[in-house]
Short mmCIF file of C-alpha atoms in Angstrom, two decimals:
data_model
loop_
_atom_site.label_atom_id
_atom_site.label_comp_id
_atom_site.label_asym_id
_atom_site.label_seq_id
_atom_site.Cartn_x
_atom_site.Cartn_y
_atom_site.Cartn_z
CA UNK A 1 3.66 -64.62 12.21
CA UNK A 2 5.20 -62.62 9.18
CA UNK A 3 8.46 -62.98 8.19
CA UNK A 4 9.77 -60.58 5.72
CA UNK A 5 12.00 -62.17 2.44
CA UNK A 6 14.27 -58.33 2.94
CA UNK A 7 17.12 -58.09 5.01
CA UNK A 8 16.21 -54.73 5.51
CA UNK A 9 13.76 -53.17 8.36
CA UNK A 10 12.12 -50.93 8.77
CA UNK A 11 10.64 -49.58 12.28
CA UNK A 12 8.71 -45.85 12.07
CA UNK A 13 6.88 -44.56 14.58
CA UNK A 14 5.08 -41.52 15.82
CA UNK A 15 2.09 -39.91 18.49
CA UNK A 16 -0.23 -37.92 18.22
CA UNK A 17 -3.49 -36.04 19.41
CA UNK A 18 -6.71 -37.09 17.38
CA UNK A 19 -8.66 -34.82 19.23
CA UNK A 20 -9.80 -32.49 21.95
CA UNK A 21 -13.65 -32.10 21.66
CA UNK A 22 -13.55 -30.36 24.56
CA UNK A 23 -12.77 -27.58 24.14
CA UNK A 24 -15.15 -26.87 21.11
CA UNK A 25 -17.98 -28.66 22.28
CA UNK A 26 -17.37 -31.47 19.43
CA UNK A 27 -19.32 -34.82 18.93
CA UNK A 28 -17.51 -37.31 21.08
CA UNK A 29 -17.64 -34.75 23.38
CA UNK A 30 -21.41 -33.96 23.78
CA UNK A 31 -22.23 -37.35 22.47
CA UNK A 32 -24.26 -36.75 19.72
CA UNK A 33 -22.76 -36.86 16.14
CA UNK A 34 -20.76 -39.79 14.49
CA UNK A 35 -19.02 -41.17 16.96
CA UNK A 36 -15.99 -42.08 14.75
CA UNK A 37 -12.98 -39.58 14.37
CA UNK A 38 -9.71 -41.16 11.32
CA UNK A 39 -6.60 -39.31 10.33
CA UNK A 40 -3.99 -40.69 7.89
CA UNK A 41 -0.51 -41.36 9.02
CA UNK A 42 2.34 -40.80 6.32
CA UNK A 43 5.49 -42.50 7.21
CA UNK A 44 8.79 -41.62 6.86
CA UNK A 45 10.31 -43.43 4.34
CA UNK A 46 8.43 -46.08 1.81
CA UNK A 47 7.96 -49.69 3.03
CA UNK A 48 8.49 -52.41 0.25
CA UNK A 49 5.06 -53.81 1.08
CA UNK A 50 2.80 -52.40 3.72
CA UNK A 51 3.93 -53.04 7.58
CA UNK A 52 2.79 -54.51 10.16
CA UNK A 53 1.19 -51.11 12.12
CA UNK A 54 0.17 -51.19 15.75
CA UNK A 55 -1.69 -48.39 17.72
CA UNK A 56 -2.68 -48.28 21.30
CA UNK A 57 -4.02 -45.12 23.30
CA UNK A 58 -1.48 -43.57 25.01
CA UNK A 59 -3.51 -40.53 26.68
CA UNK A 60 -7.22 -40.19 26.98
CA UNK A 61 -9.70 -38.03 29.29
CA UNK A 62 -13.43 -38.75 29.99
CA UNK A 63 -16.24 -37.69 31.38
CA UNK A 64 -16.88 -40.05 34.28
CA UNK A 65 -20.58 -39.45 34.09
CA UNK A 66 -21.14 -42.89 31.92
CA UNK A 67 -19.19 -45.56 31.00
CA UNK A 68 -15.51 -45.69 29.35
CA UNK A 69 -15.58 -47.36 25.83
CA UNK A 70 -13.45 -46.64 23.26
CA UNK A 71 -12.13 -48.53 19.90
CA UNK A 72 -8.58 -47.83 18.01
CA UNK A 73 -7.63 -49.54 15.54
CA UNK A 74 -5.40 -49.24 12.05
CA UNK A 75 -7.14 -49.14 8.90
CA UNK A 76 -6.57 -48.87 4.88
CA UNK A 77 -2.30 -49.86 5.48
CA UNK A 78 -0.61 -49.08 2.16
CA UNK A 79 3.61 -48.97 1.53
CA UNK A 80 3.20 -45.39 2.18
CA UNK A 81 1.02 -45.09 5.63
CA UNK A 82 -2.43 -46.10 6.89
CA UNK A 83 -5.07 -44.58 8.69
CA UNK A 84 -5.65 -44.16 13.02
CA UNK A 85 -9.81 -44.45 13.45
CA UNK A 86 -10.83 -43.78 16.90
CA UNK A 87 -14.54 -45.03 17.66
CA UNK A 88 -17.06 -44.90 21.03
CA UNK A 89 -20.40 -45.43 21.62
CA UNK A 90 -23.32 -45.28 24.24
CA UNK A 91 -23.05 -42.83 25.74
CA UNK A 92 -19.48 -42.16 26.64
CA UNK A 93 -18.45 -38.53 26.23
CA UNK A 94 -14.99 -38.55 25.41
CA UNK A 95 -12.84 -34.97 25.98
CA UNK A 96 -9.87 -36.03 24.25
CA UNK A 97 -7.33 -38.66 22.91
CA UNK A 98 -3.75 -38.55 21.97
CA UNK A 99 -2.46 -41.79 20.19
CA UNK A 100 0.87 -43.96 19.20
CA UNK A 101 1.75 -46.29 16.76
CA UNK A 102 5.03 -48.29 15.49
CA UNK A 103 5.05 -49.61 12.02
CA UNK A 104 8.01 -52.64 10.91
CA UNK A 105 8.58 -53.71 7.88
CA UNK A 106 10.64 -54.69 5.32
CA UNK A 107 12.52 -51.60 3.32
CA UNK A 108 14.22 -51.33 -0.07
CA UNK A 109 17.78 -51.58 0.54
CA UNK A 110 20.74 -49.58 -1.16
CA UNK A 111 22.02 -53.39 -2.76
CA UNK A 112 18.82 -53.96 -4.78
CA UNK A 113 18.51 -52.28 -7.74
CA UNK A 114 15.45 -51.71 -10.12
CA UNK A 115 16.67 -51.58 -13.82
#
């Protein structure tokens, strides 16, 4: 469990389409080339320290001709943002993916002054 020393906690959230490879025969759809995509996300405001980040698939459109394989995660979490990483492998063909995320962490308080 993570405990926050601050009584001021911030929650930020968002949703984004990571890719739509079926439109232009991209690597995720053709199944050739790197099967990983990374997208940098910047928080609305800076946290006091790196927050907790949860990511999840909000929508995915995949081919029905192969097994469905996917891994979505958050990496490189800092006070300012993080990376969403989506991976697939084998013969899986992914047309498009939308990801949701939420972050929770301590934020600066108006009652604390840095001198």
